[in-house]
Each structure stands twice: as C-alpha cells, then as structure tokens.
Amino acid sequence: MIEISTLTKVFGSGQEAMTALDNVSVTIAENEFFTLLGPSGCGKTTLLRMIAGFELPDTGEIRLDGQPVTHLPPHHRPINTVFQNYALFPHMNVAQNVGFGLEMLGRDRKEIDATVARTLELVRLDHLAGRRIDQLSGGQQQRVALARALAPAPKVLLLDEPLSALDFKLRKEMQSELKRLQLETGITFVFVTHDQEEALTMSDRIAVMSAGKILQIGRPMDIYDRPAARFVADFIGDINFIEGTVTDGGTVATGSGDLAVTAPLPASGTTVTLAIRPEHVMPGAEGPNSLAGTLAERVYFGSGTVLEVDLGATRISCRTGDAPFAEGAPLSVTLPPERLQVLQD
Amino acid sequence: MADRITDTRTTRQPASDALAGARAARDSAAKRTRVFLLAPAILTIGIVGLMPLSIALVYSFLEPGTYGGVTWAFSTDAYVQFLFDRDIFDDSLTFSTSYLSIFWRSAFLAIITTIGALLIGFPTAYFIATKPPAQRNLWLFLVTLPFWTNLLIRTYAMLLIIRDEGFINITLQMIGLTSGPIEMLYTDGAVFLGLIYSFLPFMVLPLYASLEKLDFRLVEAAHDLYAGRVQVLRRVILPMARPGMIAGCILVFIPCLGAYITPELLGGGKKLMIGNMIALQFGGSRNWPFGSAAALILMAMVLIVLLIVNRSRADAEVSHG
Ligand SMILES: Nc1ncnc2c1ncn2[C@@H]1O[C@H](COP(=O)(O)OP(=O)(O)O)[C@@H](O)[C@H]1O
Ligand SMILES: [Mg+2]
C-alpha cells in the first residue's frame, strides 16, 4: 500500500549537514498497524512528514497504492495526521474541528454533520460536540485530534507520538482505544513512538530506527526474540550481552566458560556478542551451558525479582519469580542454548 | 490547658484592637498614597484631554467674534450651519449638503486608505512573521524607519517625487514612455498615496503582533485536512489575525479621517477635507464656534465607528463560544 524506497534527507549543508534519513526503504501493508520506533532525533518525524507531504526527500520515492505521491502536496494526499501537539484549531469548536476536513473536501452539510456525529461517537466525545477547544482536558483534545483525522476516512492515518503527553493511566487506556479504532475503521495506521513497550503491545509490525536508518523490520515477537543488531536488542527490553569468540568445536568461548548455541555461528575465530533476555536466564539450574558465579544483588520489583549474578568476567541479570537466594552466596546460572542470540557487529 | 487558652485570648484582645487601629491608619495612608500616585495621570488626562474638549464644547455653543475668537452669547448656529444655509437677507434656512459632503469625502478617503493599507500591510506583516526570528527585528526596523523623520518632511518628499517635474515624471519622460508630465500631484490619488505611506506602519505593526503569535503548525494541520492555500488563508490565518486587523484598521482609519497635512500639501487644498475645513474655521473663516462644532461632530463619528466595531467583535466572540 505504501511503498517507500531509498528515501534520503539531509538538513543543512556543509559543516552543519545532518542526515535525518539515510536510504530508508519500507513497505507498509493495507490495514496494518505499523510502528516507527527509535530514540529521539533518529528521523521518525521526518519520515512521517514525508509520507504526509510536508517534507520533500532529497532522493527516493513514495508510492501510495502504486501511484507515485512524492511530489504531491499534503492536501492532495488521502492521508491524515494526528499531530504530536494536536494542532487543533482554537477558533473552532469540537464539531467544527472534526468537520473541517470534510468541509474542505466539499461534502454537503448533511453528510458532514452525520459523519462528525458518528466519528465523535467513535472516540466517545459525542457529548462535547459544542465545546471550545480550550475547555477540554489533554486526553479529550487528543480524542478530538484523532476524530478530526479519522472523519475524512483517509487511506492512511499518521500518528506522531500521540500519547507521549498523556499520563500513564490515560496512555494505557488510549493504547487499547487506538487499537480498537484501527480494527473498527480498517485504516492503515503509521504510528511513531520512542516507547518500546507501546510499540510491542500495539503494532502488527515495527521498524526500529537509529540515526536515520531502519535497522530491523518485523513483528513485535521477531524484534524481541531475534533482534538483528545490538542496538535493537538493547533498545527493546532488557538484555544481557556476553562477548566471546567462536571455537573450532562450534561453541563460543567467553571469559566465564564455553557456551553452546543452536543459532548458526560464523567461522571459527570470529568475535561475536551473545545476547539473552533476563527472563530466559535460569538461576541455580545445573546442566549444559551453566556458569558458576555469586549472587551480587537482588532487586525485588513486585511481580518478580531481578538477580544480578557475578560471573567473574561479566555480570548477568536474571529475572525470576521467587528467589530463595542470599546475596553473596554462590549461584550458578544456566543459559539455554536455544535462547542465546548471536550478534555480529 | 483551658486556662492558658483564655489567657492568651484576653491578652490578645487589646493587641488585636491595636492591630485594627494600625490597619485603619495604614489603609487611609494607602488611600492617600494612591491618590498621590494617581495625580499625574488624572492631571494629564484632565489637562490634555478633558480641558480642550470642554473648551471646544463650550465654544461650539457661542457666537463667532468678528476677528476670530468668540463672543459670549449662547447660540446653536454652529450646529445649524452644519446642515443648513442661512439666507443673509431673510434669515430663512435651506438644507445644504456642502459640509456633509466634505465629511463624506473624508470618510470615503479614510475608508479606502484603510482598505489599501490592509491590502498592502497584511502580506508585509505575514512576510515578516514567517521570517526566522533573528531577521524579523531588521524588517520591523525598516517598517518603522519613516517614523524617524517628521511627517511634514516625509510629505514634502512625497510631493517632490510625484510633482510634474518630480522624480517619476522626469524618469518616465527620459526613457520616453510619456511625452509630457502625468498630473499626479493635487489629485485625490496623491492624497490617497500620501495617507497610505504615512499610516502603513500603524497597520503593519498590530498585524505583525497577531500573526507572529500564529502557530504555523495549524497551517500544516489545515493543509493536511485538504485545505488549499486560499482556504488556509480564509479559514485559519485570517480568523487568527482578526484582532490585529481590527486594531490596525482603527489605528489607520481615525488619523486618516482628520488628516490635515497630507490633503493640504498633496491635495493642494483643492478639495476640502474635514481636517482642513476645521483648520480653516480657526484661520481665514474666523468662525471658532463652527470649527469647534465640526471637531465635535468628527469625534462623535469616530466614537460611533468604534462602538460598531466593538459590537461586531463581541458578536463574533459569542458566536464562537
Ligand atoms: N527542519 C529541520 N531543519 C534542520 N534539521 C532538522 C529539521 N527537522 C529535523 N531535523 C533534524 O533531523 C533529525 C531527525 O529529526 P526528527 O525526524 O524530528 O527525529 P525524531 O522524530 O525521531 O525525534 C534531528 O537531528 C533533527 O534535529
Ligand atoms: Mg519526533
């Protein structure tokens, strides 16, 4: 549906040149909840603004349903945006804001009124149609912005960190609300966030970005379980890294002992980084891939406990339910071979 | 415990009395200070505002002196003269529009000058407001630069540019576009040009003040919602610039209505404007009461315009709410 190929954008020139997008290619499917995830300044907004038509790429092309739209102005693209700061029109009331797009499309009054009413119902704001914008709470403004972008029934809805200004509880609520809206309307959502948890819970697919590049595209599970790069593994969730060298015997020699892995390994002698999530590290268990260490620290966090185990050469954290272990006591950990990711940088 | 409480209460009684006394003293002192501090403002308003107005009001109901000044006899002639011609032989009154037409001509000129200034001032202010903040001050400085010289001198400069042997005509003839001078000086067009030139900054500055506050992300949002350039201007930019437009129009319209120097120099005083007509009453015509009455009528007109503007602004606010 949206085909983005080799987009590059450099802001400024000479000394101050800043590559906001570096050869970005991605294809977003119809009805997909697609998320751009990455730290602040990695180019997410720039990419979104390019899809909306506010920014021209230096090179590359954007196609919508097969048609090139790269140079089409924003008001000719069937794409609407929910802006980070909402950008609601302060001189119009809620219903006028929501009806604005339809009015600009030249729909007749009756249709506009009906659609506005239906859309406000969809975001559960039908009781506030006549309110002025400055009389709304942040969460309500958020819903108006959403309704305003949904009302013209665009092919694609772009959302730039729409939930970042909301408090925790409201954010959780809006996350499921957005998911519901996406399913009900069948509109393709392109969602921008720097919050990995938000990305994992809401998305069909995620593109992880860093410094203007897309590092990995995949389903939340793929990204979490099989990160393609150290940056991706580190950015999403907690993870342990263990440096090592591939041996002739098909294992990885680390400072704390040899480890077997099921994932394919590069040629013997190559340095690799092994990665494993804390919840996959098994405390106390004996068997293959178990390493001896001491329990350095125990942190209780409600639904579980994190054990920091000192393995001599490295430290490894291990997440577990109950933990009848004493700090300072010897504790070995087992790293299941099928859970060890092999990353080459 | 209870004893202690009563104790403190009894000892506190006189103390609070003293406190109340002190407070009263402080209040009256504060009142005195306030009056003292307000005095300059009251004096200024009284001397520069109310006194001249009162004098004009009183004079407008007196009879003119033979060599200027007034004779202390009550008369409504000044106001009657505004609408009627008095026959010198039989004292009969006939309705006359000669002064009304002067008022109308001035009002018309003020209106088209205001519209002209708005049409030029809006793009100018928009241009400045969309420049990077560092550059805006330079542009604003350039807009206000003419204020650094006296209005009279600026008007003379304009006269030198547009007169028959002026810059424009000489240039046109030199490059052979015209064979003789185009008459520009001493026309309504010249007055219009001069007024716009003089009062344009009064339009640009308030417009800039409201456009500068405009959030340009709203413009993007409107574009995103299928609004083209014209619709963005009409539906987002103009409504947000409304306060600046109203302020600018008032600031240009009012001084234009009573303008004196510009019509005198560039219009050649050929067609009387209100300002020149009033000035004439205190000079050659030696009719101070009529001059005063005309000035008061002019002021009443301005007040009515302001009231209408205020009313429509309040209405607009209500319809938004
Ligand atoms: N209009 C611009 N002019 C100059 N630099 C810009 C502009 N817009 C974005 N940038 C730069 O491009 C980079 C990416 O910005 P952005 O896309 O906003 O990142 P994100 O949304 O991921 O935080 C940043 O370093 C930012 O400073
Ligand atoms: Mg951003």
XYZ file of C-alpha atoms and ligand atoms in Angstrom:
694
model
C 0.000 0.000 0.000
C 2.705 2.498 0.972
C 5.972 1.739 -0.741
C 8.881 3.808 0.471
C 12.072 3.312 -1.441
C 15.567 4.631 -0.752
C 14.492 7.885 0.906
C 17.324 10.167 1.915
C 17.071 13.585 3.523
C 19.882 15.854 4.627
C 19.101 19.037 6.555
C 21.501 21.941 6.321
C 24.719 21.850 4.352
C 28.471 21.865 4.775
C 29.617 21.690 8.383
C 26.096 21.599 9.756
C 24.761 18.924 7.405
C 22.571 16.498 9.306
C 21.396 13.264 7.721
C 17.873 12.804 9.042
C 17.034 9.862 6.768
C 19.629 7.557 5.264
C 18.484 5.310 2.429
C 15.214 4.242 4.070
C 13.068 1.624 2.355
C 9.954 0.016 3.775
C 6.641 -1.305 2.510
C 3.568 -0.904 4.682
C 0.616 -3.183 4.000
C -3.078 -2.338 3.891
C -4.897 -2.359 7.268
C -1.625 -2.647 9.074
C -0.753 -1.078 12.425
C 2.810 -0.145 11.586
C 5.107 1.471 14.146
C 8.266 3.521 13.702
C 10.274 3.033 16.874
C 13.508 4.741 17.787
C 15.159 7.191 20.140
C 14.537 10.915 19.876
C 16.220 12.510 16.851
C 16.504 9.307 14.799
C 14.318 10.670 11.980
C 10.868 9.274 12.775
C 9.072 12.613 12.447
C 10.953 13.420 9.254
C 9.827 10.144 7.678
C 6.242 10.721 8.788
C 6.248 14.285 7.441
C 7.484 12.942 4.130
C 4.603 10.477 3.941
C 2.199 13.337 4.777
C 3.789 15.602 2.173
C 5.265 18.333 4.381
C 8.835 17.443 3.547
C 10.455 16.590 0.219
C 13.093 13.845 0.116
C 16.480 14.576 -1.445
C 16.324 11.221 -3.209
C 13.935 8.285 -3.209
C 10.265 7.790 -3.851
C 6.991 7.217 -2.037
C 4.142 5.322 -3.695
C 0.603 5.019 -2.458
C -1.409 2.177 -3.978
C 1.146 2.053 -6.761
C 0.851 5.758 -7.589
C 3.905 7.954 -7.002
C 2.973 10.693 -4.489
C 6.436 12.010 -3.608
C 5.747 15.476 -5.009
C 2.019 15.668 -4.294
C 1.161 18.475 -1.827
C -0.380 17.375 1.514
C -3.912 18.457 0.613
C -3.964 16.141 -2.393
C -2.958 13.013 -0.432
C -5.647 10.789 1.125
C -3.568 10.752 4.288
C -4.327 12.463 7.620
C -2.092 13.188 10.562
C -2.601 13.257 14.319
C -0.003 15.815 15.310
C 2.193 15.466 18.361
C 0.882 18.732 19.823
C -2.636 18.018 18.424
C -2.679 21.348 16.441
C -6.431 21.787 16.945
C -7.969 24.989 15.583
C -8.550 27.171 18.652
C -11.156 29.358 16.932
C -13.460 26.424 16.150
C -15.404 24.168 18.472
C -15.057 20.396 18.655
C -17.570 19.613 15.902
C -16.144 22.311 13.605
C -12.654 20.894 14.082
C -13.794 17.378 13.292
C -15.807 18.529 10.269
C -13.013 20.670 8.811
C -11.530 18.039 6.527
C -14.915 17.026 5.126
C -15.791 20.663 4.541
C -12.560 21.180 2.603
C -13.393 18.099 0.539
C -16.632 19.844 -0.406
C -19.047 17.360 1.165
C -22.562 18.640 1.745
C -23.705 19.853 5.140
C -25.926 16.866 5.917
C -23.194 14.370 5.229
C -20.680 16.395 7.254
C -22.998 16.586 10.261
C -23.723 12.867 10.134
C -20.064 11.897 9.787
C -18.987 14.278 12.557
C -21.593 12.814 14.886
C -20.568 9.260 14.025
C -16.852 9.991 14.426
C -17.343 11.763 17.753
C -19.284 8.734 18.931
C -16.435 6.514 17.797
C -13.978 8.384 20.038
C -16.647 8.722 22.780
C -16.855 12.506 22.672
C -20.398 12.936 21.317
C -21.396 14.855 24.459
C -18.747 17.539 23.850
C -19.527 18.495 20.229
C -20.214 22.162 21.035
C -17.282 22.694 23.393
C -14.477 25.143 22.727
C -11.041 23.564 22.410
C -9.611 25.403 25.423
C -12.343 23.905 27.580
C -11.062 20.344 27.019
C -8.605 18.256 29.010
C -5.450 16.922 27.364
C -6.998 13.493 26.894
C -10.120 14.969 25.319
C -8.057 17.139 22.955
C -6.215 14.002 21.965
C -9.501 12.347 21.027
C -10.632 15.396 19.055
C -7.370 15.322 17.116
C -7.985 11.652 16.433
C -11.577 12.235 15.356
C -10.551 15.138 13.124
C -8.026 12.952 11.322
C -10.408 9.981 11.064
C -13.503 11.861 9.872
C -12.478 12.218 6.194
C -11.857 8.415 6.149
C -8.263 8.616 4.889
C -6.429 5.626 3.450
C -3.605 6.149 5.907
C -3.536 7.702 9.369
C -0.205 9.043 10.604
C 0.260 9.425 14.359
C 3.338 11.245 15.699
C 3.888 10.247 19.329
C 0.228 10.918 20.030
C 0.288 9.541 23.558
C 3.533 10.999 24.866
C 1.832 13.962 26.555
C -0.656 11.812 28.473
C -0.161 10.416 31.955
C 0.431 6.712 32.464
C -3.139 5.549 33.069
C -4.640 7.594 30.247
C -1.882 6.391 27.947
C -2.723 2.738 28.654
C -6.384 3.483 28.003
C -5.659 5.279 24.727
C -3.398 2.458 23.567
C -6.242 -0.036 23.552
C -8.587 2.644 22.222
C -6.290 3.275 19.241
C -6.016 -0.432 18.581
C -9.817 -0.745 18.658
C -10.226 2.229 16.292
C -7.738 0.743 13.869
C -9.598 -2.570 13.809
C -13.012 -0.906 13.504
C -12.069 1.505 10.728
C -9.686 -0.753 8.817
C -7.456 2.253 8.127
C -3.696 1.757 7.839
C -2.017 3.313 10.891
C 1.568 4.520 10.837
C 2.406 5.167 14.456
C 5.524 6.883 15.778
C 6.833 6.313 19.279
C 10.052 6.152 21.253
C 8.396 3.897 23.846
C 9.344 0.274 23.115
C 6.614 -1.160 25.325
C 3.959 0.863 23.486
C 5.363 -0.377 20.183
C 5.397 -4.015 21.282
C 1.835 -4.060 22.622
C 0.131 -2.208 19.761
C 1.860 -2.973 16.492
C 1.384 -5.537 13.769
C 4.901 -4.715 12.638
C 7.658 -2.462 13.923
C 10.512 -0.693 12.164
C 13.337 0.077 14.574
C 15.245 3.217 13.572
C 18.529 4.689 14.662
C 20.394 7.693 13.274
C 18.264 7.917 10.134
C 18.469 4.222 9.282
C 15.980 1.380 9.645
C 17.817 -1.387 11.486
C 15.104 -4.034 11.558
C 11.525 -4.515 10.445
C 9.410 -7.278 11.906
C 6.569 -8.424 14.113
C 6.949 -7.475 17.803
C 7.869 -11.070 18.672
C 10.550 -11.243 15.980
C 12.072 -7.986 17.094
C 12.052 -9.004 20.737
C 13.212 -12.582 20.351
C 15.504 -12.241 17.354
C 16.975 -8.734 17.318
C 19.118 -8.228 14.235
C 21.545 -5.778 15.781
C 22.969 -4.965 19.155
C 21.215 -1.570 19.085
C 17.819 -3.206 18.537
C 18.393 -5.754 21.304
C 19.496 -3.044 23.692
C 16.754 -0.561 22.819
C 13.919 -3.026 23.237
C 13.575 -4.542 26.676
C 16.408 -5.597 28.998
C 19.098 -7.871 27.690
C 22.470 -9.351 28.695
C 25.423 -9.185 26.344
C 28.331 -11.647 26.593
C 31.369 -11.160 24.366
C 33.054 -14.284 23.013
C 34.960 -15.988 20.198
C 33.736 -18.847 18.006
C 35.741 -22.052 18.672
C 36.612 -24.903 16.320
C 34.159 -27.100 18.202
C 31.143 -24.940 17.255
C 30.804 -23.276 20.661
C 31.503 -19.740 21.848
C 34.360 -19.219 24.265
C 33.582 -16.491 26.805
C 35.513 -15.211 29.789
C 33.306 -17.317 32.048
C 33.277 -20.592 30.086
C 32.316 -22.183 26.780
C 28.692 -21.849 25.656
C 26.752 -23.942 23.148
C 24.233 -22.181 20.901
C 21.631 -23.513 18.487
C 21.737 -20.469 16.227
C 24.128 -20.721 13.252
C 27.623 -19.442 14.033
C 30.108 -17.622 11.797
C 33.557 -19.044 11.027
C 35.768 -20.121 13.893
C 37.840 -17.306 15.385
C 35.225 -14.603 14.771
C 34.321 -12.395 17.731
C 30.597 -12.369 18.413
C 28.247 -10.970 21.008
C 25.823 -13.360 22.632
C 22.560 -11.840 23.861
C 19.996 -13.296 26.210
C 16.924 -11.785 27.907
C 16.964 -11.803 31.751
C 13.750 -13.830 31.867
C 15.401 -16.628 29.857
C 18.341 -16.997 32.232
C 17.617 -19.831 34.689
C 19.030 -19.401 38.179
C 20.546 -22.284 40.144
C 19.941 -24.900 37.491
C 22.722 -27.304 36.592
C 23.353 -28.803 33.153
C 24.865 -27.758 29.842
C 25.646 -24.045 29.473
C 25.594 -23.447 33.202
C 28.072 -20.968 34.579
C 29.192 -20.642 38.197
C 29.002 -17.273 39.917
C 27.944 -15.379 43.004
C 24.708 -13.513 43.629
C 25.811 -9.884 43.739
C 22.460 -8.157 44.125
C 18.812 -8.957 44.467
C 16.150 -6.425 43.429
C 12.522 -7.083 44.181
C 10.049 -5.359 41.865
C 6.633 -6.665 42.796
C 5.750 -9.215 40.176
C 9.198 -10.783 40.375
C 12.828 -10.431 41.344
C 15.919 -9.498 39.373
C 19.116 -11.312 40.362
C 22.441 -9.763 39.404
C 24.890 -12.662 39.164
C 28.643 -12.014 39.073
C 30.300 -14.462 36.669
C 33.805 -13.100 37.144
C 34.344 -11.777 33.622
C 30.827 -10.359 33.287
C 27.691 -9.769 35.210
C 24.413 -11.192 34.114
C 20.904 -10.343 35.223
C 18.271 -12.964 35.629
C 14.566 -12.388 36.123
C 12.660 -14.912 38.175
C 9.540 -15.301 40.281
C 10.519 -16.118 43.845
C 14.169 -16.113 44.767
C 15.227 -18.039 47.895
C 18.813 -16.990 47.377
C 21.001 -14.922 49.637
C 23.177 -12.073 48.404
C 26.856 -13.023 48.405
C 26.119 -16.758 48.193
C 27.403 -18.831 45.250
C 24.807 -19.136 42.488
C 25.166 -20.668 39.067
C 23.001 -19.724 36.111
C 22.024 -21.696 33.018
C 21.783 -20.057 29.605
C 19.591 -22.322 27.421
C 21.350 -22.714 24.009
C 18.150 -22.019 22.076
C 17.716 -18.658 23.890
C 21.169 -17.320 23.060
C 21.153 -14.827 20.179
C 24.314 -14.417 18.140
C 25.005 -10.809 17.112
C 27.855 -9.725 14.897
C 28.695 -6.052 14.838
C -4.812 23.955 79.216
C -8.170 25.726 79.050
C -6.782 28.463 81.305
C -3.942 29.054 79.002
C -6.290 29.465 76.087
C -8.440 32.071 77.879
C -5.253 33.731 78.964
C -3.954 34.140 75.521
C -7.332 35.308 74.338
C -7.563 38.077 76.959
C -4.051 39.232 76.272
C -4.698 39.172 72.590
C -7.812 41.377 72.735
C -6.035 44.716 73.144
C -3.382 43.609 70.759
C -5.962 42.977 68.027
C -7.574 46.354 68.792
C -4.244 47.986 68.271
C -3.864 45.923 65.146
C -7.209 47.108 63.806
C -6.246 50.692 64.545
C -2.956 50.268 62.834
C -4.664 48.672 59.858
C -7.129 51.564 59.586
C -4.260 54.017 59.725
C -2.393 52.037 57.128
C -5.476 51.867 54.887
C -6.032 55.601 54.906
C -2.327 56.128 54.342
C -2.546 53.730 51.430
C -5.535 55.655 50.099
C -3.611 58.887 50.331
C -0.638 57.332 48.553
C -2.923 56.000 45.856
C -4.458 59.416 45.220
C -0.981 60.888 45.224
C 0.263 58.335 42.737
C -2.780 58.745 40.508
C -2.476 62.534 40.475
C -0.103 62.772 37.494
C -2.390 60.575 35.406
C -5.505 62.480 36.434
C -3.806 65.816 35.795
C -2.542 64.689 32.400
C -5.896 63.357 31.298
C -7.580 66.496 32.630
C -5.238 68.996 31.016
C -4.539 67.328 27.669
C -7.844 65.516 27.268
C -10.802 66.935 29.110
C -9.947 70.633 29.141
C -9.535 71.117 25.390
C -12.649 69.042 24.845
C -14.625 71.165 27.305
C -13.393 74.341 25.681
C -14.411 73.028 22.260
C -17.798 72.021 23.619
C -18.406 75.442 25.201
C -17.120 77.375 22.158
C -19.348 75.383 19.812
C -22.386 76.901 21.553
C -21.187 80.523 21.313
C -21.229 83.166 18.598
C -18.150 83.895 16.491
C -16.187 87.069 17.168
C -15.589 89.421 14.276
C -11.808 88.931 14.194
C -11.732 85.344 15.409
C -12.317 84.197 18.953
C -15.828 84.060 20.367
C -18.496 86.330 21.690
C -20.036 85.121 24.936
C -23.603 84.646 23.752
C -25.372 81.311 23.572
C -26.133 80.104 20.074
C -26.732 76.810 18.259
C -25.853 78.422 14.944
C -22.677 76.407 14.596
C -24.619 73.150 14.530
C -27.393 74.582 12.379
C -24.829 75.841 9.891
C -23.529 72.319 9.510
C -26.740 71.164 7.841
C -28.424 74.384 6.614
C -27.626 77.510 4.663
C -28.926 80.695 6.275
C -30.120 83.263 3.756
C -28.333 86.541 4.538
C -31.386 88.638 3.614
C -34.366 86.941 5.201
C -32.682 84.510 7.641
C -34.570 81.565 6.155
C -32.896 78.115 6.381
C -32.358 75.834 3.383
C -30.952 72.358 3.703
C -27.411 72.164 2.398
C -25.115 69.202 1.933
C -21.910 71.149 1.371
C -20.413 70.324 4.779
C -21.898 66.849 4.851
C -20.227 66.137 1.534
C -16.874 67.240 2.973
C -17.417 64.769 5.795
C -18.459 62.088 3.379
C -15.453 62.709 1.132
C -13.099 62.488 4.100
C -14.755 59.353 5.414
C -14.595 57.758 1.971
C -10.928 58.606 1.599
C -10.218 57.273 5.088
C -12.058 54.044 4.267
C -10.240 53.357 1.002
C -6.925 54.319 2.617
C -7.633 51.818 5.393
C -8.510 49.126 2.878
C -5.410 49.936 0.829
C -3.203 49.853 3.909
C -4.744 46.494 4.897
C -4.135 45.026 1.440
C -0.502 46.131 1.470
C 0.069 45.685 5.203
C -1.195 42.118 5.508
C 1.251 40.485 3.085
C 4.019 42.635 4.562
C 3.242 41.558 8.121
C 2.843 37.932 7.026
C 6.175 38.087 5.253
C 7.908 39.413 8.364
C 6.168 36.979 10.712
C 7.300 33.987 8.641
C 10.957 35.076 8.598
C 13.367 33.441 11.067
C 13.127 35.303 14.408
C 16.619 36.744 14.061
C 15.676 38.562 10.837
C 12.306 39.875 11.994
C 13.690 42.778 14.006
C 15.537 44.102 10.969
C 12.354 44.057 8.893
C 10.360 45.703 11.686
C 13.050 48.348 11.956
C 12.726 49.057 8.234
C 8.946 49.355 8.579
C 9.238 51.880 11.390
C 12.148 53.774 9.810
C 9.943 56.553 8.290
C 8.870 57.478 11.853
C 12.379 58.752 12.400
C 11.657 61.798 10.288
C 8.923 64.355 10.685
C 5.625 63.768 8.881
C 5.813 67.174 7.199
C 9.211 66.422 5.714
C 8.123 62.990 4.552
C 5.071 64.520 2.891
C 7.236 67.111 1.144
C 9.486 64.308 -0.053
C 6.448 62.566 -1.500
C 5.497 65.851 -3.151
C 8.923 66.063 -4.780
C 8.543 62.547 -6.123
C 5.127 62.929 -7.720
C 5.017 66.551 -8.866
C 5.138 67.440 -12.575
C 8.907 67.997 -12.522
C 9.291 65.231 -9.979
C 11.267 62.039 -9.961
C 8.576 59.848 -11.547
C 7.631 62.180 -14.367
C 11.244 63.054 -15.231
C 12.148 59.374 -15.344
C 9.128 58.471 -17.461
C 9.942 61.213 -19.947
C 13.636 60.368 -20.008
C 13.007 56.780 -21.020
C 10.432 58.045 -23.476
C 7.321 56.405 -22.066
C 5.470 59.716 -21.843
C 5.906 62.963 -23.731
C 4.536 65.325 -21.081
C 4.132 65.116 -17.310
C 1.323 62.974 -15.905
C -0.615 65.003 -13.401
C -0.341 63.234 -10.098
C 0.136 65.978 -7.527
C -3.001 67.745 -6.239
C -5.297 64.825 -7.021
C -7.297 62.511 -4.759
C -4.861 59.792 -5.771
C -1.970 61.806 -4.390
C -3.741 62.239 -1.056
C -4.545 58.516 -1.010
C -0.909 57.650 -1.728
C 0.364 60.069 0.909
C -2.027 58.791 3.572
C -1.154 55.145 2.915
C 2.516 55.993 3.033
C 2.117 57.853 6.319
C -0.039 55.336 8.145
C 1.085 51.963 6.777
C 3.271 51.176 9.823
C 0.184 51.549 12.052
C -1.349 48.709 10.050
C 1.732 46.508 9.797
C 2.692 46.538 13.471
C -0.553 45.251 15.057
C -0.977 42.761 12.203
C 2.535 41.507 12.796
C 1.825 41.215 16.513
C -1.075 38.828 15.914
C 0.488 36.931 13.003
C 3.657 36.380 14.979
C 1.610 34.525 17.597
C 0.029 32.326 14.919
C 1.060 28.704 15.340
C 2.182 27.658 11.860
C 1.576 24.054 12.774
C -2.107 24.952 12.450
C -1.438 25.889 8.845
C 0.117 22.475 8.307
C -2.837 20.813 10.014
C -5.236 22.617 7.664
C -3.203 21.577 4.613
C -3.242 18.030 5.936
C -7.049 18.244 6.066
C -7.320 19.034 2.345
C -7.343 22.848 2.578
C -5.625 24.599 -0.328
C -3.713 27.866 0.063
C -6.754 30.119 -0.262
C -8.786 28.069 2.186
C -5.942 28.036 4.717
C -5.799 31.820 4.457
C -9.564 32.207 4.777
C -10.267 29.596 7.432
C -7.163 29.650 9.631
C -4.874 32.634 9.095
C -7.466 35.423 8.740
C -9.557 34.398 11.778
C -6.419 34.249 13.915
C -5.213 37.626 12.602
C -8.592 39.282 13.293
C -7.597 41.192 16.443
C -4.579 42.648 14.640
C -6.682 43.549 11.606
C -9.244 45.380 13.744
C -6.570 47.247 15.703
C -4.697 48.157 12.518
C -7.831 49.400 10.761
C -8.798 51.575 13.734
C -5.287 52.981 14.014
C -5.249 53.909 10.316
C -8.871 54.998 9.877
C -9.053 57.501 12.732
C -5.998 59.635 11.940
C -6.859 59.460 8.209
C -10.323 60.832 8.878
C -8.935 64.004 10.437
C -5.717 64.192 8.403
C -4.552 67.754 7.727
C -1.026 67.956 6.382
C -1.376 65.345 3.643
C -4.558 66.703 1.985
C -3.157 70.219 2.336
C 0.193 69.519 0.672
C -0.566 66.693 -1.742
C -4.207 67.574 -2.425
C -3.314 71.226 -2.725
C -6.308 72.055 -0.531
C -8.339 71.983 -3.734
C -10.998 69.807 -2.215
C -11.661 70.412 1.436
C -11.237 67.542 3.855
C -12.573 67.661 7.394
C -9.199 68.442 8.903
C -8.550 71.321 6.525
C -12.095 72.593 6.837
C -11.774 72.734 10.631
C -8.380 74.406 10.394
C -9.893 76.979 8.021
C -12.543 77.943 10.607
C -9.834 78.909 13.085
C -7.911 80.762 10.364
C -9.337 82.531 7.344
C -13.018 81.929 8.084
C -12.746 83.200 11.654
C -15.574 81.034 12.846
C -14.294 79.340 16.001
C -17.703 78.037 17.140
C -18.267 76.298 13.825
C -14.740 74.823 13.904
C -15.404 73.514 17.404
C -18.751 72.048 16.401
C -17.227 70.341 13.349
C -14.447 68.881 15.506
C -17.023 67.514 17.970
C -19.135 66.042 15.174
C -15.998 64.356 13.799
C -15.296 62.912 17.233
C -18.858 61.640 17.532
C -18.476 59.898 14.165
C -15.295 58.184 15.305
C -16.976 57.072 18.524
C -19.869 55.597 16.582
C -17.478 53.659 14.331
C -15.636 52.332 17.400
C -18.900 51.280 19.021
C -19.967 49.403 15.898
C -16.591 47.643 15.697
C -16.794 46.730 19.376
C -20.312 45.395 18.990
C -19.414 43.224 15.989
C -16.347 41.914 17.801
C -18.456 40.944 20.817
C -20.949 39.257 18.490
C -18.154 37.307 16.807
C -16.936 36.159 20.208
C -20.400 34.990 21.227
C -20.912 33.055 18.002
C -17.579 31.322 18.534
C -18.387 30.269 22.090
N 13.606 21.400 9.569
C 14.759 20.883 10.056
N 15.914 21.569 9.906
C 17.075 21.060 10.369
N 17.201 19.888 10.997
C 16.081 19.165 11.180
C 14.800 19.622 10.729
N 13.875 18.699 11.048
C 14.546 17.705 11.681
N 15.860 17.989 11.757
C 16.911 17.115 12.346
O 16.763 15.835 11.809
C 16.946 14.843 12.810
C 15.734 13.938 12.895
O 14.661 14.671 13.445
P 13.234 14.050 13.684
O 12.774 13.400 12.443
O 12.380 15.115 14.247
O 13.530 12.944 14.809
P 12.506 12.177 15.751
O 11.131 12.498 15.355
O 12.852 10.750 15.572
O 12.830 12.622 17.144
C 17.209 15.586 14.112
O 18.595 15.576 14.354
C 16.713 16.970 13.841
O 17.481 17.898 14.563
Mg 9.568 13.472 16.559
